[in-house]
Coordinates of C-alpha atoms and ligand atoms in Angstrom, one line a residue:
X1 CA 19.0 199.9 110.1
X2 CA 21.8 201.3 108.5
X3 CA 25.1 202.9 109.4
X4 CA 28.4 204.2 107.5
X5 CA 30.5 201.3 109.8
X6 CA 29.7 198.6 111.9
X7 CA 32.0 198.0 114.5
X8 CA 32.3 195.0 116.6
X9 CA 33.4 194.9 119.9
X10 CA 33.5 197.9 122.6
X11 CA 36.7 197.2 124.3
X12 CA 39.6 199.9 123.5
X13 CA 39.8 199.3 119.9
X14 CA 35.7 199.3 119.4
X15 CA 35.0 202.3 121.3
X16 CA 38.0 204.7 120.5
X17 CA 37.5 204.1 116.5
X18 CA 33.7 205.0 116.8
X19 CA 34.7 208.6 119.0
X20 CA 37.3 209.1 116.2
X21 CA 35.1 208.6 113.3
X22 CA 32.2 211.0 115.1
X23 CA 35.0 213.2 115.2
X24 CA 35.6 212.8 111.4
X25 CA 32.0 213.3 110.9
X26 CA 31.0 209.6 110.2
X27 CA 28.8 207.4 112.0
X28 CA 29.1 204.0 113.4
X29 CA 27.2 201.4 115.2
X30 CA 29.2 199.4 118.1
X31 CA 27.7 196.5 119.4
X32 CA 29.2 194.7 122.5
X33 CA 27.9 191.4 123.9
X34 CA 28.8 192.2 127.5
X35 CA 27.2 195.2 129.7
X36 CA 28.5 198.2 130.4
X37 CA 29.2 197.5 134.2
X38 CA 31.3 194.9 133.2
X39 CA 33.6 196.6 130.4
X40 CA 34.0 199.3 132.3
X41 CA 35.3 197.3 135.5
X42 CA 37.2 194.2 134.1
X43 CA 40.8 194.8 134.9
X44 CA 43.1 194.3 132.4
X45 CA 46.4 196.8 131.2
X46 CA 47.4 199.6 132.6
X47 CA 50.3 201.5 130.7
X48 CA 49.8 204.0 128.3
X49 CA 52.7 205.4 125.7
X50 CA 53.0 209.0 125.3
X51 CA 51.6 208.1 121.6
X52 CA 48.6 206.8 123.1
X53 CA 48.3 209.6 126.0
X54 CA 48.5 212.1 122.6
X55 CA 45.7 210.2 120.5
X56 CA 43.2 210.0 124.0
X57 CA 44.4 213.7 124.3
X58 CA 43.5 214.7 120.5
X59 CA 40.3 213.4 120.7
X60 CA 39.3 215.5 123.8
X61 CA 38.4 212.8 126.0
X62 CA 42.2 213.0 128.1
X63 CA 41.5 215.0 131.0
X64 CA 40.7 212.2 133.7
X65 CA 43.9 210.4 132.6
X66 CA 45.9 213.8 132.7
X67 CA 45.1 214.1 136.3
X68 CA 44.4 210.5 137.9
X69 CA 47.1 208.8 135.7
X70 CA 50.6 208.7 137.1
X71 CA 53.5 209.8 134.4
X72 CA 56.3 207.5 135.0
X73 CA 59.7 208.5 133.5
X74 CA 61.2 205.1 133.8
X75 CA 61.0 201.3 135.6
X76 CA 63.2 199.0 137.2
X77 CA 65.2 195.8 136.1
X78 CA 65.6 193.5 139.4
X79 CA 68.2 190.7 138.9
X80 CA 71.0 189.3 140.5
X81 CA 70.4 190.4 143.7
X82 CA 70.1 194.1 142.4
X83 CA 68.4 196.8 141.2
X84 CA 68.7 199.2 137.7
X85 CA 66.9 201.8 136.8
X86 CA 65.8 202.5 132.8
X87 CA 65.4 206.1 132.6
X88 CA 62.9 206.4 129.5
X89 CA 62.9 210.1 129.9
X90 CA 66.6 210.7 129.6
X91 CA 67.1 208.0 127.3
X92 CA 64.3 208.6 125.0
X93 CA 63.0 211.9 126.0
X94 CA 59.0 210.5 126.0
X95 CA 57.7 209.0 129.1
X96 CA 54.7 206.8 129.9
X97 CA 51.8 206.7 132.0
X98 CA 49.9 204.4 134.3
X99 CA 46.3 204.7 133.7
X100 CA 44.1 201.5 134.1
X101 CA 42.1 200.5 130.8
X102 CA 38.5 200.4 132.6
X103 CA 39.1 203.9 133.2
X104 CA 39.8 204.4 129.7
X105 CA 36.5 202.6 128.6
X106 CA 35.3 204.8 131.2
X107 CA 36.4 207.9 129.3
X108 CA 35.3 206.4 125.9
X109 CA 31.7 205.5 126.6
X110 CA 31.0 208.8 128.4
X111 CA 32.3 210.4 125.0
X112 CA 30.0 208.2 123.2
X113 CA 26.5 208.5 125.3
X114 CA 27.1 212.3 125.5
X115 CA 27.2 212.3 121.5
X116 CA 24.1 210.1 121.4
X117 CA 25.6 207.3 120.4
X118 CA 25.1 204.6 123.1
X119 CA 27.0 201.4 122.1
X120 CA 24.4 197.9 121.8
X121 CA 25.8 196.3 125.3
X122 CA 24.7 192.4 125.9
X123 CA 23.7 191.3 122.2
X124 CA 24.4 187.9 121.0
X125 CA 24.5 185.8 118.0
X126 CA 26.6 188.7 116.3
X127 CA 26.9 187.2 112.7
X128 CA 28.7 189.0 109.4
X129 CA 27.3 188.8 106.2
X130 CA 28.5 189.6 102.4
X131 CA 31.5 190.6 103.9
X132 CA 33.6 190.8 100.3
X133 CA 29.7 191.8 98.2
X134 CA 28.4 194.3 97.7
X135 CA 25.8 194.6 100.5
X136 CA 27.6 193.7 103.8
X137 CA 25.5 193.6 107.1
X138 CA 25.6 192.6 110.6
X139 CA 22.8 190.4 112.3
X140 CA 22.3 190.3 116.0
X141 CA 20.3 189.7 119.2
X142 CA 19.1 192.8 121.3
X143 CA 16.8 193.1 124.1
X144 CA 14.8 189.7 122.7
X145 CA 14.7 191.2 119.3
X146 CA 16.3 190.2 116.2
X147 CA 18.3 193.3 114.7
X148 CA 20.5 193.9 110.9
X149 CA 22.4 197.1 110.2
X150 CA 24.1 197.3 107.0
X151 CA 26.9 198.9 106.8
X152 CA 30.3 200.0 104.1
X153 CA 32.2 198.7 106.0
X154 CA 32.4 196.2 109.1
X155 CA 35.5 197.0 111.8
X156 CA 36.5 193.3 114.0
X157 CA 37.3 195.0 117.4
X158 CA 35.9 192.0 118.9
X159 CA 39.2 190.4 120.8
X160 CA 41.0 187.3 120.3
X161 CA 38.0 185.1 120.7
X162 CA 35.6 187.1 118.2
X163 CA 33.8 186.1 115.7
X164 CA 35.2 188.9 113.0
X165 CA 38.9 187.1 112.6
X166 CA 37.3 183.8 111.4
X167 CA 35.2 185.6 108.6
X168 CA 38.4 186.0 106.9
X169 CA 39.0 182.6 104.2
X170 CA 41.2 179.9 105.5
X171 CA 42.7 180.2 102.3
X172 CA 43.2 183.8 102.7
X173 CA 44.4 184.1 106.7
X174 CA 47.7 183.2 107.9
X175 CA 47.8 182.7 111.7
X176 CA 51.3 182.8 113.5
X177 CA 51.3 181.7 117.3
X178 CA 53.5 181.0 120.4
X179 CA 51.8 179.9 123.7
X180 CA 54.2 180.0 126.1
X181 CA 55.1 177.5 128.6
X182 CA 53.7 179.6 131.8
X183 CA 51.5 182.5 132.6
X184 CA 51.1 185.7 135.3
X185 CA 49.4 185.1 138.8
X186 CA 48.1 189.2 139.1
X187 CA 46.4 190.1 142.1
X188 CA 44.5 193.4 143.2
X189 CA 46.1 194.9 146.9
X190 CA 45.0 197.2 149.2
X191 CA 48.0 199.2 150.2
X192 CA 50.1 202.2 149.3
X193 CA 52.5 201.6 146.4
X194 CA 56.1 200.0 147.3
X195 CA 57.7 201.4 144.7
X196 CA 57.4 205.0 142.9
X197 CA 57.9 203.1 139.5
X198 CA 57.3 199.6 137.8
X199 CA 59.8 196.5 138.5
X200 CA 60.2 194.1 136.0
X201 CA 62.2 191.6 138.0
X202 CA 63.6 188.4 137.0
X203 CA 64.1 185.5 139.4
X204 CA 64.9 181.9 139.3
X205 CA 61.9 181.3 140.9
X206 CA 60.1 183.0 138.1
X207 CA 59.2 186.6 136.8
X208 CA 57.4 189.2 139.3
X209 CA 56.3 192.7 138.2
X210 CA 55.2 195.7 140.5
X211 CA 52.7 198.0 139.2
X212 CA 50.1 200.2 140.8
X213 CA 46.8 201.3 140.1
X214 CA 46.2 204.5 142.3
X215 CA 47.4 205.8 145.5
X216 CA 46.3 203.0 147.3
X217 CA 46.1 199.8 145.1
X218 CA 49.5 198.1 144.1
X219 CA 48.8 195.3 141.1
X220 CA 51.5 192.8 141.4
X221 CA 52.3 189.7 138.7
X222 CA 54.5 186.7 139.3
X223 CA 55.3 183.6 137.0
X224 CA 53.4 180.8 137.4
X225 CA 51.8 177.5 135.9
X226 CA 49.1 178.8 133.3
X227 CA 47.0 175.9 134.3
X228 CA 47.7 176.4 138.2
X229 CA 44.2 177.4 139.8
X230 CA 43.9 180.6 141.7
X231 CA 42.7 178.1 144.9
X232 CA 45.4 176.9 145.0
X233 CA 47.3 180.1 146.0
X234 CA 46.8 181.3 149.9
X235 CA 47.6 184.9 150.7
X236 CA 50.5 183.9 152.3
X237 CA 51.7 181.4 150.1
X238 CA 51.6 184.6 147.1
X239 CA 53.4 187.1 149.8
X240 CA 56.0 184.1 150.5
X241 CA 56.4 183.9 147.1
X242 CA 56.7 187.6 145.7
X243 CA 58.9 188.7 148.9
X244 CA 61.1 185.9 147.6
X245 CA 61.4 186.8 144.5
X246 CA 61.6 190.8 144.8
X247 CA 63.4 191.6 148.4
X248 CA 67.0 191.8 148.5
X249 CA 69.5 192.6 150.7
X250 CA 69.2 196.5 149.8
X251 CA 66.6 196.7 152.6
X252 CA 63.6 197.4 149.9
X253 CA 60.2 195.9 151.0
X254 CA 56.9 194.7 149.4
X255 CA 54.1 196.5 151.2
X256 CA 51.3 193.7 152.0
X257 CA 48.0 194.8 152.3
X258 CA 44.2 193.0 151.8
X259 CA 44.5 190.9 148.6
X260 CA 41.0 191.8 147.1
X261 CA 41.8 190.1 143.2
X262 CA 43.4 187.3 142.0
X263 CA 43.7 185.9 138.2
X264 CA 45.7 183.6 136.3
X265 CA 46.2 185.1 132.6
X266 CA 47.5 182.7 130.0
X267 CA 50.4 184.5 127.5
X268 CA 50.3 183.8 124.2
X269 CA 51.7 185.8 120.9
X270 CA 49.9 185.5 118.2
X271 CA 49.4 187.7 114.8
X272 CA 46.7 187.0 111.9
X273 CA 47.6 188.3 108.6
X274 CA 46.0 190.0 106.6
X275 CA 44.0 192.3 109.0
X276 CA 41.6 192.8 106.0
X277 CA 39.2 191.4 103.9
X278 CA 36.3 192.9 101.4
X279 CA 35.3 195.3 103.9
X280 CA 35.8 193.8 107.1
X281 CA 38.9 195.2 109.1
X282 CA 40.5 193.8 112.2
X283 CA 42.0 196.2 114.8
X284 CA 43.3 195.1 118.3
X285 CA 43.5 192.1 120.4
X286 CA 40.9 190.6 117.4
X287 CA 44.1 190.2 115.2
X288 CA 46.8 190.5 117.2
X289 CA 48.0 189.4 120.7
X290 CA 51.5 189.8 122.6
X291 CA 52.5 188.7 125.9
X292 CA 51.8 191.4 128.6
X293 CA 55.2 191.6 129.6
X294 CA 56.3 194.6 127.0
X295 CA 53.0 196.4 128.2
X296 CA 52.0 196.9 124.8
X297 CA 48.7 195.0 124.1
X298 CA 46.2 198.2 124.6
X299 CA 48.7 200.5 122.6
X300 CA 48.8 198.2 119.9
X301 CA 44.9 198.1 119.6
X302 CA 45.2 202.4 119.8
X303 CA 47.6 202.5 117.0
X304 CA 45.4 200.4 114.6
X305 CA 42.4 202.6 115.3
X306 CA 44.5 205.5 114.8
X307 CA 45.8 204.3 110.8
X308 CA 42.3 203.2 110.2
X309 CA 40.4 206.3 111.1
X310 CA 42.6 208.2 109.7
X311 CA 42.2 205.4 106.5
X312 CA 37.8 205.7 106.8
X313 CA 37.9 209.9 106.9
X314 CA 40.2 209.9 104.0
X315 CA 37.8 207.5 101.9
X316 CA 34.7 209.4 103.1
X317 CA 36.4 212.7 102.2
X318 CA 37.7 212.4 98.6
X319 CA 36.5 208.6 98.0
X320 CA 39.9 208.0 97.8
X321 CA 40.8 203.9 99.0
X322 CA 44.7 204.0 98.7
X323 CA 45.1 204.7 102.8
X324 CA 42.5 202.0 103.2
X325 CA 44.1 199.2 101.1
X326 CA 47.4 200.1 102.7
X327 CA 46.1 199.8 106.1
X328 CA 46.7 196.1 106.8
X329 CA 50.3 196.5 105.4
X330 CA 50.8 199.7 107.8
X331 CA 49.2 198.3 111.0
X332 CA 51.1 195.0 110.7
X333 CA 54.4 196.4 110.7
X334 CA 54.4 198.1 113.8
X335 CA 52.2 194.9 114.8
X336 CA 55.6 192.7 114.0
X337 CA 57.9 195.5 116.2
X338 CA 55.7 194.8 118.8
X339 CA 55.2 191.0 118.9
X340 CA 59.4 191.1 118.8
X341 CA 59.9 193.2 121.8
X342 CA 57.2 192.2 123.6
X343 CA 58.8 188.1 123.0
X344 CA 62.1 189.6 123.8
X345 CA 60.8 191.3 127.1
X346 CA 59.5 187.4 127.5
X347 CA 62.1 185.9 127.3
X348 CA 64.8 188.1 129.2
X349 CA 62.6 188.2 132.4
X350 CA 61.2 184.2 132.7
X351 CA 62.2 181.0 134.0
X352 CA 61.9 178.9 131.1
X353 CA 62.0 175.0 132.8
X354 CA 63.7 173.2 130.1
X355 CA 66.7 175.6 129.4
X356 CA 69.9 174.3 130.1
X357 CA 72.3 176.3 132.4
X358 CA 74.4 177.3 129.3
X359 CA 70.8 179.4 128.6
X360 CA 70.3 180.4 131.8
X361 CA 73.7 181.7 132.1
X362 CA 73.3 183.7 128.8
X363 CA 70.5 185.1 130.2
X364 CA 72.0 186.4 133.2
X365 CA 74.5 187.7 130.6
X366 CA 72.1 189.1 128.6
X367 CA 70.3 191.2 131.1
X368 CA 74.2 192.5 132.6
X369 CA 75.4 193.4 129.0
X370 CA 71.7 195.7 129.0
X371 CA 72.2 197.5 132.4
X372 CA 75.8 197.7 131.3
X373 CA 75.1 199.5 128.0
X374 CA 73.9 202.7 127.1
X375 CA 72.8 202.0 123.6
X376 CA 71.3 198.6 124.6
X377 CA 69.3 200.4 127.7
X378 CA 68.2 203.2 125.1
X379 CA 66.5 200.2 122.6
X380 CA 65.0 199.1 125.1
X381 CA 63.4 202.3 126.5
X382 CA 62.4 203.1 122.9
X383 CA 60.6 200.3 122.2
X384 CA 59.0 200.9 125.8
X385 CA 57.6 204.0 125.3
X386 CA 57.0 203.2 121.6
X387 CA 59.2 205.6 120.0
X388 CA 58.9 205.1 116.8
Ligands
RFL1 P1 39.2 193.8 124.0 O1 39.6 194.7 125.1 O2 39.4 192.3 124.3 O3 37.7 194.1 123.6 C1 37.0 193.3 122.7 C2 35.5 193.5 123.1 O4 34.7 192.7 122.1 C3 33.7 192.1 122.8 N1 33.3 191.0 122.0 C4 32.1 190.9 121.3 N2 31.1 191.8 121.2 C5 30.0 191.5 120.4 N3 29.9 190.3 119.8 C6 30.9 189.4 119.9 N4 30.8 188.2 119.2 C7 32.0 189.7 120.7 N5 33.2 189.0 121.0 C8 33.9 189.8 121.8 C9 34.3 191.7 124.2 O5 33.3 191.5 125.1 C10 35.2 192.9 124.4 O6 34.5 193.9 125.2 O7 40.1 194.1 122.7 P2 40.7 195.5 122.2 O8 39.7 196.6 122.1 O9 41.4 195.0 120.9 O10 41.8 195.9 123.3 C11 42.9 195.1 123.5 C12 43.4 195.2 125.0 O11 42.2 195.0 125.8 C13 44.5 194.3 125.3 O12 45.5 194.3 124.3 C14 45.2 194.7 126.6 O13 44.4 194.6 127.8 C15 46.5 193.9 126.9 N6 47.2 194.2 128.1 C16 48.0 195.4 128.2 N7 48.1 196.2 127.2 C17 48.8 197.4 127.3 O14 48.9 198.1 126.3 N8 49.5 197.7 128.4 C18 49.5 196.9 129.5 O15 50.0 197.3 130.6 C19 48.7 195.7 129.4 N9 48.7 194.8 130.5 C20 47.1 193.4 129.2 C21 47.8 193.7 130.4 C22 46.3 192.3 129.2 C23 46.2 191.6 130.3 N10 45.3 190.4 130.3 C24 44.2 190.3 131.1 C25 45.4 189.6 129.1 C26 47.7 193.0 131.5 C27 46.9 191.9 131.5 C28 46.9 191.1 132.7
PHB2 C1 49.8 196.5 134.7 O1 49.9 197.5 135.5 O2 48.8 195.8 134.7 C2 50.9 196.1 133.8 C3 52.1 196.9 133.8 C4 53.1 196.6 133.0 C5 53.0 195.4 132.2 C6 51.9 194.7 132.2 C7 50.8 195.0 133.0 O3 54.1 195.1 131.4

């Protein structure tokens, strides 16, 4: 077989890249090693920049998040016994929106099959060959048979634990990393949502964060020990331990409901550099991660997509490389913007157990000297909506 670009991986990065190069006129091959029942109901992130509601938008596939995703024009900071809102409308004039990614992959393979170009789910032993020769390929598993599509070029969309990233030389790849000391307990509730936005809220106890999914499923976080085990958490103990570090005496509540989800999720930050080599290109989680807490994982992945489709049209257009061989330059500076708010975010809002109470002080500081400040509030609510 043989294809214009190979992509691997069919999470946001995968599947949005293949819609936008049909759209362009150039065909791809995306295989994925899970099925599509599972992509398209694994939860994972669920804010959107206006950026990334624009792109979606674009490329005609927008309409379900235009009318089930909820546009929020700003979020809370809880500390201190209070409450403070960011307005990211009035500050920023852009807004964001809460749109769970399955529904996005949703979105995306609809678009695909109804072009009549069904990603590969559930192959195996995806391998890359002659990645910087002249005749690069892709070997796989699918459906008990043994399959190779040769391709210009060979997109990584394959996540953190692909096998794309490693392709690239030891000699050639430069891998920064911070695992951080703790990681988010997120569970799935049955209930209305407590609050009309998001609360980011920091607590000695640890971090807790109020999101929602729809009318009548909140998605709550709190801080805890990455290698805790979900067992170990009753549904009281996590409603003891979020109304404790949420409520206040301002009389707001935590709606309970039926706890029907519950995951740990590790945080890391972590960026690979380059995000090329020969023709194999990284995009998303596969060369980049960041801590959820600056909500910016998914929009990072969009972004890349975005610079290199707009990178792959150019070179099929005119033959011209130059977007191309700037792409890994491009994609990595936002990448760096990111990985600094989303590690400031990080550290503002979490317990850290081995600062001093100098530290913990400053950060009480810290957070006051934001609320307090206009042009402090607006950097943050650009970087929030991503408006750059
Ligand atoms: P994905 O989504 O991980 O997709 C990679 C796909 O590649 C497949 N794959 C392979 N396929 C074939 N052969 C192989 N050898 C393969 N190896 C892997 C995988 O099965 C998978 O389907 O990467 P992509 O497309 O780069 O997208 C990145 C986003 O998924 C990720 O950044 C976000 O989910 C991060 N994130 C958030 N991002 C946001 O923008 N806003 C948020 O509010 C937000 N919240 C979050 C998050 C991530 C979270 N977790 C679970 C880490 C909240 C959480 C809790
Ligand atoms: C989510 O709703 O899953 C969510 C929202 C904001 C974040 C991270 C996750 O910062």
């Amino acid at each position: 077989m043989r294809t214009q670009v190979a992509i691997i991986g069919a999470g946001p990065a995968g599947l949005l890249l293949s819609h936008l190069l049909h759209l362009n006129g150039i065909e791809s091959v995306v295989l994925e090693s899970r099925s599509r029942a599972d992509i398209e109901s694994t939860i994972r992130a669920g804010v959107l920049e206006q950026g990334s509601m624009d792109i979606l938008d674009e490329a005609g596939i927008g309409e379900r998040m235009r009318k089930q995703g909820a546009l929020h024009h700003g979020f809370e900071l809880a500390f201190g016994g209070g409450r403070h809102r960011i307005d990211l409308l009035e500050l920023t004039g852009k807004a964001i929106a809460v749109y769970p990614q399955h529904e996005v992959i949703i979105d995306l393979v609809a678009a695909r099959v109804a072009a009549g170009a069904q990603p590969l789910f559930e192959t195996s032993e995806v391998a890359l060959h002659d990645i910087d020769g002249a005749r690069p390929a892709v070997s796989f598993m699918h459906q008990g048979e043994a399959g190779r599509i040769e391709a210009d070029f060979v997109i990584g969309c394959d996540g953190y634990h692909g096998v794309s990233r490693p392709m690239i030389p030891q000699g050639v790849r430069e891998e920064f990393q911070r695992v951080y000391p703790f990681g988010w307990f997120g569970i799935l509730v049955e209930s209305a949502p407590s609050s009309n936005e998001l609360i980011y809220a920091q607590h000695e106890r640890g971090f807790a964060l109020v999101s929602t999914r729809s009318p009548t499923v909140q998605r709550l976080y709190f801080q805890c020990d990455p290698k805790d085990k979900v067992e170990n958490w009753s549904d009281d103990r996590i409603w003891n331990e979020l109304h404790a570090r949420l409520e206040h005496k301002d009389g707001w509540k935590l709606n309970e409901g039926r706890i029907f989800q519950k995951g740990i999720i590790g945080m890391r930050s972590f960026v690979c550099a380059p995000m090329r080599h020969g023709c194999l290109f990284l995009a998303g989680d596969a060369a980049h991660i960041v801590p959820p807490t600056g909500a910016k994982g998914m929009n990072l992945a969009i972004s890349d997509v975005k610079l290199l489709s707009r990178a792959l049209s150019a070179f099929y257009r005119s033959g011209h490389q130059g977007l191309l061989e700037r792409y890994s330059e491009e994609a990595l500076k936002r990448v760096w913007r990111a990985e600094y708010f989303s590690w400031w975010m990080t550290r503002l809002l979490h317990t850290f157990a081995d600062a001093t109470p100098f530290e913990r002080r400053m950060q009480q500081a810290e957070l006051e000297n934001l609320v307090a400040s206009r042009a402090m509030r607006t950097a943050l609510a650009e970087n929030y909506v991503g408006a750059f």
